[in-house]
CSV table of C-alpha atoms and ligand atoms in Angstrom, one decimal:
chain,number,residue,atom,x,y,z
A,150,MET,CA,143.4,64.6,104.5
A,151,GLY,CA,139.9,64.4,102.7
A,152,ALA,CA,136.4,64.3,104.5
A,153,PRO,CA,135.8,61.5,106.5
A,154,ARG,CA,133.0,59.4,105.2
A,155,LEU,CA,132.7,58.1,108.8
A,156,ILE,CA,133.0,60.3,111.8
A,157,VAL,CA,132.7,58.9,115.5
A,158,VAL,CA,131.7,61.6,118.4
A,159,GLY,CA,132.6,59.7,121.8
A,160,SER,CA,134.5,59.9,124.8
A,161,VAL,CA,138.5,60.5,124.9
A,162,ALA,CA,139.5,59.7,128.1
A,163,TYR,CA,142.9,58.5,130.7
A,164,ASP,CA,141.8,55.3,132.3
A,165,ASP,CA,142.7,54.0,135.4
A,166,ILE,CA,142.5,49.9,135.0
A,167,GLU,CA,142.8,47.0,137.3
A,168,THR,CA,143.0,43.4,136.5
A,169,PRO,CA,143.7,40.6,138.6
A,170,ALA,CA,147.0,40.3,137.0
A,171,ARG,CA,148.2,43.7,136.3
A,172,ALA,CA,146.8,48.0,137.6
A,173,GLU,CA,147.5,50.7,135.1
A,174,LYS,CA,147.1,54.5,135.7
A,175,GLY,CA,146.4,57.1,133.1
A,176,VAL,CA,145.6,54.5,130.7
A,177,LEU,CA,145.0,56.2,126.8
A,178,GLY,CA,140.7,55.2,126.7
A,179,GLY,CA,137.4,56.6,125.4
A,180,SER,CA,135.2,55.1,123.1
A,181,ALA,CA,136.2,57.2,120.3
A,182,ILE,CA,139.7,55.8,120.7
A,183,TYR,CA,138.6,52.4,120.3
A,184,SER,CA,135.9,52.9,117.9
A,185,SER,CA,138.1,55.0,115.7
A,186,LEU,CA,141.6,52.7,115.8
A,187,VAL,CA,139.5,50.3,114.3
A,188,ALA,CA,137.6,52.6,111.4
A,189,ARG,CA,140.4,54.4,110.5
A,190,MET,CA,142.1,50.5,109.0
A,191,LEU,CA,138.5,50.7,107.2
A,192,VAL,CA,137.7,53.6,106.4
A,193,ASP,CA,138.7,57.3,106.3
A,194,THR,CA,137.7,58.4,109.9
A,195,GLY,CA,136.8,61.6,111.9
A,196,ILE,CA,136.4,62.2,115.5
A,197,VAL,CA,134.5,64.3,117.2
A,198,ALA,CA,135.1,65.0,120.8
A,199,ILE,CA,137.4,67.0,123.2
A,200,VAL,CA,140.4,66.5,125.7
A,201,GLY,CA,141.8,68.2,128.6
A,202,ARG,CA,144.9,70.4,128.8
A,203,ASP,CA,146.5,67.1,130.6
A,204,PHE,CA,146.2,65.6,127.1
A,205,ARG,CA,149.3,63.9,126.2
A,206,PRO,CA,151.2,65.1,122.8
A,207,GLU,CA,152.2,61.3,122.2
A,208,ASP,CA,148.4,60.6,122.4
A,209,VAL,CA,147.6,63.2,120.0
A,210,GLU,CA,150.8,61.7,117.5
A,211,LEU,CA,149.2,57.9,117.8
A,212,LEU,CA,145.7,58.7,116.5
A,213,ARG,CA,147.5,61.1,114.1
A,214,SER,CA,149.9,58.6,112.9
A,215,ARG,CA,147.3,55.8,112.1
A,216,GLY,CA,145.4,58.3,110.1
A,217,VAL,CA,142.3,59.1,112.6
A,218,ASN,CA,141.5,62.3,111.6
A,219,LEU,CA,141.2,64.9,114.0
A,220,ALA,CA,140.1,68.0,112.7
A,221,GLY,CA,137.3,67.6,115.1
A,222,LEU,CA,139.1,67.4,118.3
A,223,GLU,CA,139.1,70.0,120.7
A,224,THR,CA,141.1,71.2,123.8
A,225,ALA,CA,139.9,72.3,126.9
A,226,GLN,CA,141.1,74.2,129.6
A,227,GLU,CA,139.6,71.2,132.3
A,228,LEU,CA,141.4,67.8,132.6
A,229,THR,CA,140.6,64.9,130.2
A,230,LEU,CA,137.4,62.2,131.1
A,231,ARG,CA,138.8,59.8,133.7
A,232,TRP,CA,137.7,56.4,134.3
A,233,GLY,CA,138.7,53.8,136.8
A,234,GLY,CA,137.3,50.3,136.4
A,235,ARG,CA,138.0,47.1,138.0
A,236,TYR,CA,137.6,43.6,136.9
A,237,ASP,CA,136.5,40.6,138.6
A,238,GLN,CA,138.6,37.2,138.5
A,239,ASP,CA,137.4,36.0,135.4
A,240,LEU,CA,137.3,39.2,133.5
A,241,HIS,CA,133.4,38.8,133.4
A,242,GLU,CA,132.5,41.4,135.3
A,243,ARG,CA,133.3,45.1,135.7
A,244,GLU,CA,133.0,47.9,138.5
A,245,THR,CA,132.7,51.4,137.3
A,246,LEU,CA,135.0,52.8,140.5
A,247,PHE,CA,135.0,56.2,139.3
A,248,THR,CA,133.6,58.7,136.4
A,249,HIS,CA,134.6,62.4,136.0
A,250,LEU,CA,133.5,63.9,132.8
A,251,ASN,CA,136.3,66.6,133.3
A,252,ALA,CA,136.1,68.5,129.9
A,253,PHE,CA,133.1,66.6,128.8
A,254,ALA,CA,131.1,67.9,131.3
A,255,ASN,CA,130.4,71.5,129.9
A,256,PHE,CA,130.9,70.1,125.7
A,257,VAL,CA,129.3,71.4,123.3
A,258,PRO,CA,130.6,70.0,119.8
A,259,HIS,CA,131.2,72.1,116.8
A,260,LEU,CA,131.5,69.7,113.9
A,261,PRO,CA,134.2,71.1,110.8
A,262,SER,CA,132.2,71.7,107.7
A,263,ASP,CA,133.9,68.5,105.7
A,264,PHE,CA,132.4,66.5,109.1
A,265,LYS,CA,129.0,67.8,108.5
A,266,GLU,CA,128.4,66.1,105.2
A,267,ALA,CA,129.7,62.7,106.9
A,268,ALA,CA,127.6,60.1,105.2
A,269,TYR,CA,128.3,57.6,108.1
A,270,ILE,CA,127.9,58.4,111.8
A,271,LEU,CA,128.7,56.4,115.1
A,272,LEU,CA,127.7,58.2,117.5
A,273,ALA,CA,129.5,55.8,120.3
A,274,ASN,CA,129.0,56.0,123.9
A,275,ILE,CA,129.2,59.5,125.4
A,276,ASP,CA,126.6,62.0,127.0
A,277,PRO,CA,123.4,61.5,124.4
A,278,ASP,CA,122.9,65.5,124.6
A,279,VAL,CA,126.4,65.4,122.9
A,280,GLN,CA,125.3,62.8,120.7
A,281,LEU,CA,122.2,64.7,119.6
A,282,GLN,CA,124.0,68.1,119.5
A,283,VAL,CA,126.4,66.2,116.7
A,284,LEU,CA,123.5,64.4,114.8
A,285,GLU,CA,121.7,68.0,114.5
A,286,GLN,CA,124.9,69.5,112.4
A,287,CYS,CA,125.1,66.4,110.2
A,288,THR,CA,123.2,67.5,107.0
A,289,GLY,CA,121.9,64.0,105.7
A,290,PRO,CA,124.0,60.9,106.6
A,291,ARG,CA,122.6,57.7,105.4
A,292,PHE,CA,123.3,55.4,108.4
A,293,VAL,CA,123.6,56.9,112.2
A,294,ALA,CA,124.3,53.9,114.8
A,295,CYS,CA,124.6,55.4,118.2
A,296,ASP,CA,126.1,52.9,121.5
A,297,THR,CA,125.3,53.7,125.3
A,298,MET,CA,126.0,52.2,128.4
A,299,ASN,CA,124.7,52.0,132.3
A,300,PHE,CA,126.1,55.3,133.5
A,301,TRP,CA,123.8,57.4,130.6
A,302,ILE,CA,121.1,55.3,131.2
A,303,GLN,CA,120.9,56.3,134.7
A,304,ASN,CA,121.7,59.2,133.9
A,305,LYS,CA,120.0,60.7,131.0
A,306,ARG,CA,117.4,58.2,130.5
A,307,THR,CA,114.9,60.7,128.6
A,308,SER,CA,117.5,62.0,126.8
A,309,LEU,CA,118.6,59.2,125.1
A,310,LEU,CA,114.9,57.8,124.7
A,311,ASN,CA,114.4,60.8,122.7
A,312,LEU,CA,117.7,60.2,120.3
A,313,LEU,CA,116.2,57.3,119.5
A,314,PRO,CA,113.9,57.5,116.8
A,315,LYS,CA,116.5,59.5,114.7
A,316,VAL,CA,119.1,56.6,114.9
A,317,ASP,CA,118.8,53.7,112.8
A,318,ALA,CA,121.0,51.0,114.9
A,319,LEU,CA,121.4,50.4,118.5
A,320,PHE,CA,124.4,48.8,120.1
A,321,LEU,CA,124.4,48.0,123.7
A,322,ASN,CA,125.5,44.7,125.3
A,323,ASP,CA,123.0,42.5,127.2
A,324,MET,CA,122.7,44.5,131.1
A,325,GLU,CA,122.2,47.6,129.1
A,326,ALA,CA,119.7,46.1,126.9
A,327,PHE,CA,117.7,44.6,130.1
A,328,ARG,CA,118.3,47.9,132.3
A,329,LEU,CA,116.8,50.1,129.4
A,330,THR,CA,114.4,48.0,128.6
A,331,GLY,CA,113.1,46.3,132.0
A,332,GLN,CA,112.9,43.0,129.5
A,333,ARG,CA,115.4,40.2,130.7
A,334,ASN,CA,115.4,38.4,127.7
A,335,VAL,CA,117.5,39.6,124.4
A,336,LEU,CA,115.0,39.2,121.7
A,337,ALA,CA,112.1,40.8,124.0
A,338,ALA,CA,114.7,44.1,124.6
A,339,ALA,CA,115.3,43.8,120.9
A,340,ARG,CA,111.3,44.2,120.4
A,341,TRP,CA,111.3,47.2,122.9
A,342,ILE,CA,114.3,48.6,121.3
A,343,GLN,CA,112.7,48.8,118.0
A,344,LYS,CA,109.0,49.9,118.7
A,345,GLN,CA,111.2,53.3,119.9
A,346,GLY,CA,111.8,53.8,116.2
A,347,VAL,CA,115.4,51.5,115.6
A,348,MET,CA,115.4,49.6,112.8
A,349,THR,CA,118.2,47.6,114.5
A,350,VAL,CA,119.3,46.5,117.3
A,351,VAL,CA,123.0,45.1,118.4
A,352,ILE,CA,123.2,43.6,121.4
A,353,LYS,CA,126.7,42.8,122.6
A,354,LYS,CA,127.1,39.5,125.0
A,355,GLY,CA,130.9,39.6,126.0
A,356,GLU,CA,132.9,36.4,125.3
A,357,HIS,CA,129.6,35.1,124.1
A,358,GLY,CA,129.6,37.0,120.7
A,359,ALA,CA,126.8,39.7,119.6
A,360,VAL,CA,122.8,39.4,118.5
A,361,VAL,CA,122.2,41.6,115.3
A,362,ILE,CA,118.4,41.9,114.8
A,363,SER,CA,116.8,44.0,112.3
A,364,GLN,CA,113.2,43.6,110.9
A,365,GLY,CA,112.5,40.1,110.9
A,366,ASN,CA,115.9,39.1,110.9
A,367,VAL,CA,118.2,37.6,113.9
A,368,HIS,CA,122.2,37.1,112.9
A,369,ALA,CA,124.5,35.5,116.2
A,370,ALA,CA,128.1,35.8,116.0
A,371,PRO,CA,129.4,34.5,118.1
A,372,ALA,CA,133.2,35.6,119.9
A,373,PHE,CA,136.4,34.6,118.0
A,374,LEU,CA,137.7,32.7,121.4
A,375,LEU,CA,141.0,33.9,122.8
A,376,GLU,CA,143.1,31.6,125.2
A,377,THR,CA,144.9,34.9,126.7
A,378,VAL,CA,143.0,38.0,127.6
A,379,GLN,CA,144.8,40.8,129.1
A,380,ASP,CA,142.0,43.7,129.0
A,381,PRO,CA,138.3,43.8,128.0
A,382,THR,CA,138.3,47.4,128.4
A,383,GLY,CA,136.9,48.9,125.1
A,384,ALA,CA,136.0,45.6,123.3
A,385,GLY,CA,132.2,47.0,122.9
A,386,ASP,CA,133.4,50.0,120.9
A,387,ALA,CA,136.3,47.7,119.0
A,388,PHE,CA,133.3,45.9,117.8
A,389,ALA,CA,130.7,49.0,116.9
A,390,GLY,CA,134.4,50.7,115.1
A,391,GLY,CA,134.5,47.4,113.3
A,392,MET,CA,131.1,47.4,112.4
A,393,MET,CA,130.1,50.9,111.7
A,394,GLY,CA,133.5,51.2,109.8
A,395,THR,CA,132.6,48.0,107.4
A,396,ILE,CA,129.4,49.2,106.5
A,397,ALA,CA,130.8,52.9,105.9
A,398,CYS,CA,133.9,50.6,103.7
A,399,LEU,CA,131.4,48.9,101.4
A,400,ASN,CA,128.9,51.7,101.5
A,401,ASP,CA,125.6,49.1,102.0
A,402,THR,CA,123.4,49.0,104.4
A,403,SER,CA,121.5,45.7,103.9
A,404,PHE,CA,121.4,42.8,106.4
A,405,GLU,CA,123.5,40.5,104.6
A,406,THR,CA,126.5,43.2,105.3
A,407,PHE,CA,125.5,43.5,108.4
A,408,ARG,CA,126.5,39.9,109.1
A,409,PHE,CA,130.0,40.6,107.5
A,410,ALA,CA,130.1,43.6,109.5
A,411,ALA,CA,129.7,42.0,112.9
A,412,ALA,CA,132.2,39.5,111.6
A,413,VAL,CA,135.0,42.0,111.6
A,414,GLY,CA,133.3,43.6,114.6
A,415,THR,CA,133.9,40.5,116.5
A,416,VAL,CA,137.4,40.4,114.8
A,417,ALA,CA,138.3,43.7,115.9
A,418,ALA,CA,137.1,43.3,119.3
A,419,SER,CA,139.3,40.4,119.7
A,420,PHE,CA,142.2,42.2,118.9
A,421,CYS,CA,141.4,44.5,121.3
A,422,VAL,CA,141.5,42.4,124.5
A,423,GLU,CA,145.0,40.8,123.7
A,424,ARG,CA,146.6,43.8,125.0
A,425,PHE,CA,146.3,46.4,127.7
A,426,GLY,CA,144.5,49.8,126.9
A,427,PRO,CA,144.4,50.6,123.1
A,428,ALA,CA,148.0,49.5,122.6
A,429,ARG,CA,147.2,46.3,120.4
A,430,LEU,CA,144.2,47.9,117.9
A,431,ALA,CA,147.1,50.5,117.7
A,432,GLU,CA,149.5,48.3,115.8
A,433,VAL,CA,147.2,46.2,114.1
A,434,THR,CA,146.7,46.6,110.3
A,435,ARG,CA,143.6,46.0,107.7
A,436,SER,CA,145.4,42.4,106.6
A,437,ASP,CA,145.8,41.1,110.3
A,438,LEU,CA,141.7,41.6,110.2
A,439,ARG,CA,141.5,40.1,106.8
A,440,SER,CA,143.7,36.8,107.9
A,441,ARG,CA,141.5,36.5,111.3
A,442,LEU,CA,138.1,36.7,109.6
A,443,GLN,CA,139.5,34.0,107.4
A,444,LEU,CA,139.8,32.1,110.3
A,445,TYR,CA,136.6,33.2,112.3
A,446,LYS,CA,134.8,32.1,108.5
A,447,THR,CA,136.0,28.7,109.3
A,448,LEU,CA,135.1,28.5,112.9
A,449,THR,CA,132.1,29.9,112.4
A,450,SER,CA,131.0,27.6,109.4
A,451,ILE,CA,128.7,24.7,109.4
A,452,PRO,CA,128.8,21.8,106.7
A,453,HIS,CA,125.9,20.9,105.4
A,454,LYS,CA,124.2,17.2,106.2
A,455,GLU,CA,120.8,15.9,106.0
A,456,ILE,CA,118.9,15.0,108.9
B,712,AMP,P1,133.5,49.6,127.1
B,712,AMP,O1,134.7,48.3,127.7
B,712,AMP,O2,133.5,49.4,125.7
B,712,AMP,O3,132.9,49.4,127.7
B,712,AMP,O4,134.2,50.8,126.9
B,712,AMP,C1,135.0,51.5,128.2
B,712,AMP,C2,135.8,52.5,127.8
B,712,AMP,O5,134.6,53.8,127.7
B,712,AMP,C3,136.9,53.0,128.6
B,712,AMP,O6,138.1,53.5,128.2
B,712,AMP,C4,136.1,54.5,129.7
B,712,AMP,O7,137.2,55.7,129.5
B,712,AMP,C5,135.1,54.9,128.4
B,712,AMP,N1,133.9,55.1,129.3
B,712,AMP,C6,133.8,54.8,130.8
B,712,AMP,N2,132.5,55.5,131.1
B,712,AMP,C7,131.8,56.5,130.4
B,712,AMP,C8,131.4,57.3,129.8
B,712,AMP,N3,130.0,57.3,130.7
B,712,AMP,N4,130.9,57.6,129.1
B,712,AMP,C9,131.6,57.9,128.1
B,712,AMP,N5,132.6,56.9,128.0
B,712,AMP,C10,133.1,56.6,129.0
């Protein structure tokens, strides 16, 4: 396997997920899983993460068989990260029931030498200190994106704020953006984040889509609406994996590419929620992505009329 063009550092977890229709324990999850299962369809992708002694061999096999480079995946004596979440009736709100960092609590990442030269880095949701340690080992990435969540905004705010000037793009959902910035408006929150030295801000708004704000440009990507959603877990990570995978694949960081990449991210997120855990992402192909992207283009295009 060649050197990855994109590396993803993030969580690998076993999740206990409760939706009104179904509850399952020990579902493979974590930001690095959802992001890399999408990105690997677009570009050579390696993950940097740690799992515990309980990590199932079939889960290693699943990642390997989907072409994810696992040279940066360490195994610890502790247990794999465990997270529990419960969704409300409409699958809009999610309550975190527990977060046991386990092996991640003492994780010090060591990048394989060919990972250090990766041009594109996705610091997917994990401890900002770990995200920084990964970044410090990279020898000159072209574009670095970072994702985070409330857990880290609350518990590691200073580390996160120190990391921001070192990243090119920040992904976060609207509630997280409001929590981080103290603002209650997406554009005002983005402006606050840009003042910390981040050029591009991507605010995800769940089933209402995402907004990309970069320098003077704003782009809105509505969600690809589905009639049936089984499990929203990982949609944000799938979006980030799709967006970064596309930017890395096209090797271009123009705003036009960001707009296209946001569409790919949106489509990837729509596949993610169709089944429980990462099951759907594990079977989706690049040609499935292309077909739904065509549909999405039709759905979002506006005909020209004079008014
Ligand atoms: P999302 O639905 O995109 O917010 O991502 C959900 C995934 O994030 C789940 O698979 C969890 O295992 C993972 N996760 C939950 N809490 C954390 C955390 N504090 N750090 C890293 N990953 C987490």
